[in-house]
Coordinates of C-alpha atoms and ligand atoms in Angstrom, one line a residue:
T282 CA -32.7 56.9 141.1
R283 CA -32.5 60.2 142.2
S284 CA -33.2 63.2 140.2
T285 CA -30.3 65.8 139.5
R286 CA -30.3 69.2 140.5
P287 CA -30.5 70.6 137.0
Q288 CA -33.1 68.0 136.0
R289 CA -35.0 69.8 139.2
L290 CA -34.6 73.0 138.0
L291 CA -35.8 71.8 134.8
G292 CA -38.9 70.9 136.5
A293 CA -39.6 74.4 138.3
V294 CA -39.2 76.0 134.7
R295 CA -41.7 73.6 133.4
R296 CA -44.1 74.1 136.0
T297 CA -43.7 77.7 137.1
A298 CA -42.6 79.3 133.7
T299 CA -44.6 80.6 130.9
R300 CA -43.3 79.1 127.5
G301 CA -42.1 81.8 125.5
D302 CA -41.6 84.2 127.9
P303 CA -37.7 84.4 128.7
R304 CA -38.4 86.3 131.8
S305 CA -40.5 84.1 133.5
V306 CA -38.0 81.7 132.7
V307 CA -35.4 83.6 134.6
R308 CA -37.8 84.5 137.1
A309 CA -38.5 80.8 137.6
I310 CA -35.0 79.6 138.4
D311 CA -34.2 82.5 140.6
D312 CA -37.1 81.7 142.5
F313 CA -36.1 78.1 142.9
C314 CA -32.6 78.6 143.7
R315 CA -33.4 81.3 146.4
H316 CA -36.2 79.1 147.9
T317 CA -35.9 75.6 147.0
E318 CA -32.4 74.7 146.1
W319 CA -29.2 76.7 145.6
A320 CA -27.6 76.5 142.0
M321 CA -24.3 78.4 140.3
N322 CA -26.5 80.8 137.9
V323 CA -25.2 84.1 137.8
G324 CA -28.4 84.9 139.8
D325 CA -30.7 88.1 139.7
E326 CA -28.1 90.7 142.1
K327 CA -25.3 90.0 139.5
G328 CA -27.4 89.9 136.6
T329 CA -30.6 91.8 136.9
G330 CA -29.1 94.5 139.8
C331 CA -26.1 95.7 137.7
I332 CA -23.8 94.1 135.7
L333 CA -24.5 91.5 133.4
D334 CA -27.9 92.9 132.0
S335 CA -26.3 96.5 132.0
V336 CA -23.1 95.2 129.8
V337 CA -25.1 93.3 127.5
S338 CA -27.7 95.9 126.7
E339 CA -24.4 98.8 126.5
V340 CA -22.3 96.6 124.6
S341 CA -25.4 95.4 122.4
P342 CA -23.4 93.0 120.9
A343 CA -24.0 91.1 117.3
T344 CA -21.6 87.8 118.8
V345 CA -21.7 86.5 121.7
L346 CA -19.5 84.0 123.4
E347 CA -20.3 82.2 126.4
L348 CA -18.0 79.8 128.1
G349 CA -20.3 77.1 131.1
T350 CA -23.8 77.5 129.8
Y351 CA -24.6 74.9 133.2
C352 CA -28.5 75.0 133.0
G353 CA -28.8 78.3 130.5
Y354 CA -29.8 80.8 132.8
S355 CA -27.2 83.3 131.8
T356 CA -27.8 82.1 128.2
V357 CA -31.6 83.4 128.6
R358 CA -30.7 86.4 130.4
I359 CA -28.3 87.4 127.6
A360 CA -30.0 86.4 124.9
T361 CA -33.4 88.2 125.5
L362 CA -31.3 91.8 125.2
L363 CA -29.9 90.9 122.2
P364 CA -30.3 92.8 119.3
P365 CA -32.1 91.3 116.2
G366 CA -30.2 89.2 114.3
A367 CA -27.4 88.7 116.8
K368 CA -26.4 85.1 117.6
L369 CA -24.7 84.0 121.0
I370 CA -22.6 80.7 121.0
T371 CA -22.3 78.8 124.2
L372 CA -19.7 76.1 125.2
E373 CA -20.9 73.7 127.5
F374 CA -18.7 70.4 128.6
N375 CA -20.9 68.2 130.5
P376 CA -23.4 66.3 128.2
D377 CA -26.0 66.2 131.3
F378 CA -26.0 70.1 131.6
A379 CA -26.1 70.6 128.2
L380 CA -29.3 68.4 127.7
I381 CA -30.9 70.5 130.4
A382 CA -30.0 73.9 129.3
R383 CA -30.9 73.0 125.5
Q384 CA -34.9 72.4 127.5
V385 CA -34.5 75.2 129.1
I386 CA -33.5 77.8 126.5
A387 CA -36.2 76.0 123.9
W388 CA -39.0 76.4 126.8
A389 CA -38.1 80.7 126.8
G390 CA -38.3 80.4 123.0
L391 CA -34.6 81.7 122.1
E392 CA -33.3 78.7 120.3
E393 CA -33.2 80.7 117.0
K394 CA -31.1 83.1 118.7
V395 CA -28.9 80.7 120.7
H396 CA -26.1 78.0 119.4
L397 CA -25.2 75.1 122.2
V398 CA -22.0 73.6 121.5
E399 CA -20.7 70.5 123.5
G400 CA -17.4 70.2 124.0
S401 CA -14.3 71.9 126.0
S402 CA -13.7 75.6 125.0
G403 CA -9.7 74.5 124.6
D404 CA -11.1 72.4 121.5
L405 CA -13.8 74.5 120.5
I406 CA -12.2 78.3 120.7
P407 CA -10.1 77.4 117.8
L408 CA -12.6 76.4 115.4
M409 CA -15.2 79.2 115.8
K410 CA -13.6 80.8 113.0
E411 CA -13.7 78.0 110.3
K412 CA -16.8 75.8 111.6
F413 CA -19.0 78.6 113.3
G414 CA -18.5 81.4 110.8
V415 CA -17.4 84.1 113.7
K416 CA -15.2 86.9 112.4
S417 CA -14.7 88.3 116.0
F418 CA -16.9 88.3 119.2
D419 CA -18.2 91.8 120.8
L420 CA -18.9 90.0 124.4
V421 CA -17.2 87.2 125.9
F422 CA -19.2 86.1 129.2
L423 CA -16.8 83.7 131.4
D424 CA -18.5 81.5 133.6
H425 CA -17.1 77.9 133.3
W426 CA -14.2 76.1 135.2
K427 CA -12.4 79.0 137.1
D428 CA -8.6 77.8 135.8
R429 CA -9.8 78.1 132.2
Y430 CA -10.5 81.8 132.0
L431 CA -6.9 83.1 131.8
P432 CA -5.5 79.8 129.0
D433 CA -9.0 80.5 127.0
T434 CA -8.3 84.2 127.3
K435 CA -5.1 83.9 125.7
L436 CA -6.9 81.4 123.1
L437 CA -9.2 83.6 122.4
E438 CA -6.6 86.4 121.7
E439 CA -4.2 83.8 119.5
C440 CA -6.9 83.0 117.4
G441 CA -7.8 86.5 116.6
L442 CA -11.6 86.4 117.9
L443 CA -10.8 89.5 119.9
Q444 CA -11.2 92.9 118.1
K445 CA -10.8 96.6 119.5
G446 CA -13.7 97.0 121.9
S447 CA -14.5 93.3 122.2
V448 CA -15.6 92.9 126.1
L449 CA -14.9 89.8 128.6
L450 CA -17.5 89.7 131.3
A451 CA -16.1 87.0 134.1
D452 CA -18.0 85.9 136.8
N453 CA -17.1 84.6 140.1
V454 CA -13.5 86.3 140.2
I455 CA -14.1 86.5 144.0
C456 CA -15.6 83.1 144.8
P457 CA -14.6 81.2 144.1
G458 CA -11.9 83.0 142.2
S459 CA -9.7 83.2 139.3
P460 CA -6.7 84.3 140.5
D461 CA -4.2 84.0 137.7
Y462 CA -6.8 85.8 135.3
L463 CA -7.4 89.0 137.6
E464 CA -3.8 89.3 137.4
Y465 CA -2.8 88.9 133.9
I466 CA -6.4 91.1 132.5
R467 CA -5.4 94.1 135.4
N468 CA -1.9 93.8 134.6
S469 CA -2.4 93.5 130.5
P470 CA -1.7 96.8 128.5
K471 CA -4.0 95.2 126.2
Y472 CA -7.0 95.5 128.4
R473 CA -8.9 98.0 130.4
S474 CA -10.6 96.7 133.6
Q475 CA -13.2 97.3 135.9
H476 CA -14.5 95.3 139.0
F477 CA -18.1 95.2 140.1
K478 CA -18.7 94.1 143.6
S479 CA -21.3 91.8 143.9
H480 CA -22.5 88.6 146.3
L481 CA -22.4 85.0 145.3
E482 CA -25.8 84.2 143.7
Y483 CA -28.5 83.7 146.3
T484 CA -26.2 84.7 148.9
K485 CA -24.2 87.2 151.0
V486 CA -20.5 85.6 150.0
E487 CA -18.5 88.5 148.5
D488 CA -18.2 88.3 145.1
G489 CA -17.6 90.2 142.0
L490 CA -17.3 90.4 137.9
E491 CA -14.5 91.6 136.3
K492 CA -15.4 93.7 132.8
S493 CA -12.9 94.1 130.5
V494 CA -12.1 95.8 126.8
F495 CA -9.8 94.7 124.6
L496 CA -7.6 97.7 123.4
G497 CA -6.3 95.6 120.3
Ligands
75Z733 O1 -17.8 76.4 138.9 C1 -19.0 77.1 138.5 N1 -19.0 77.3 136.9 C2 -18.7 76.4 136.2 C3 -19.6 75.4 135.8 C4 -19.4 74.8 134.6 N2 -20.5 74.7 134.0 N3 -19.6 74.0 132.4 C5 -18.8 74.5 132.6 C6 -17.5 74.1 131.6 C7 -16.3 74.0 132.2 C8 -15.4 73.6 131.2 C9 -15.8 73.6 129.8 N4 -15.3 74.3 128.6 C10 -16.3 73.9 127.5 N5 -16.8 74.4 128.3 C11 -17.0 74.1 129.7 C12 -17.9 74.5 130.2 N6 -18.3 74.9 133.9 C13 -19.4 78.0 139.4 C14 -19.2 77.5 140.7 C15 -20.0 78.4 141.8 C16 -19.7 77.5 143.2 C17 -19.4 78.8 144.0 C18 -19.3 78.6 145.4 C19 -19.4 77.3 145.6 F1 -19.4 76.9 147.2 C20 -19.6 76.3 145.1 C21 -20.0 76.8 143.4 C22 -20.7 79.8 141.1 C23 -20.7 79.8 140.2 O2 -21.3 81.3 139.7 C24 -20.1 79.0 139.3 O3 -20.4 79.6 137.6
MG734 MG1 -20.5 81.9 137.9

């Protein structure tokens, strides 16, 4: 049967990236998506250009939650920038995506920093404290189903997983868009939000990221 897009993306990583070199893995995926086949990775403009890399470096988080692993592109981007001893927990709902992402993360040599958990964010977030020993998250990268951004943010609050200064960074708040999340986070006194205009990965379509600091 025909291979899937994530399988073809993994093939490109294996063929053109150097094992143990995360930057070459990121470059291989960007080249594949720009020249061969588009895929929904946050990409190099929203990634390097400005926001994702600069926010991770600025926050220098000890604990990160990523919602929506997909093929592990942003997982590798973020994990490369983490300080020693920091941990990234990434949640993936789709077992096929998870299988590919594990191999991409392993190729980058980042298994020690990354804990990929399969399942739905709604089920897993309430287990973060007891099962994963998380006190709170310094950074949350929202990049999963766009209609899960708001309910999962409220769940993180209810589970006491955000503390004063925790940063939420949401991809795709313009395209595909997450209007209810934007409405909530921009009007809530519990957050201070900032919008970073950008483009949908590998295209000229308008998109943007929303960075919100939890005020406690
Ligand atoms: O759907 C997206 N991303 C979500 C994938 C995912 N990967 N994993 C999940 C998951 C969903 C529940 C979960 N619950 C727990 N983990 C979960 C993970 N969702 C997405 C879509 C686009 C896009 C734009 C324009 C188009 F024309 C077509 C597509 C661009 C992007 O940057 C995206 O991130
Ligand atoms: Mg995205």
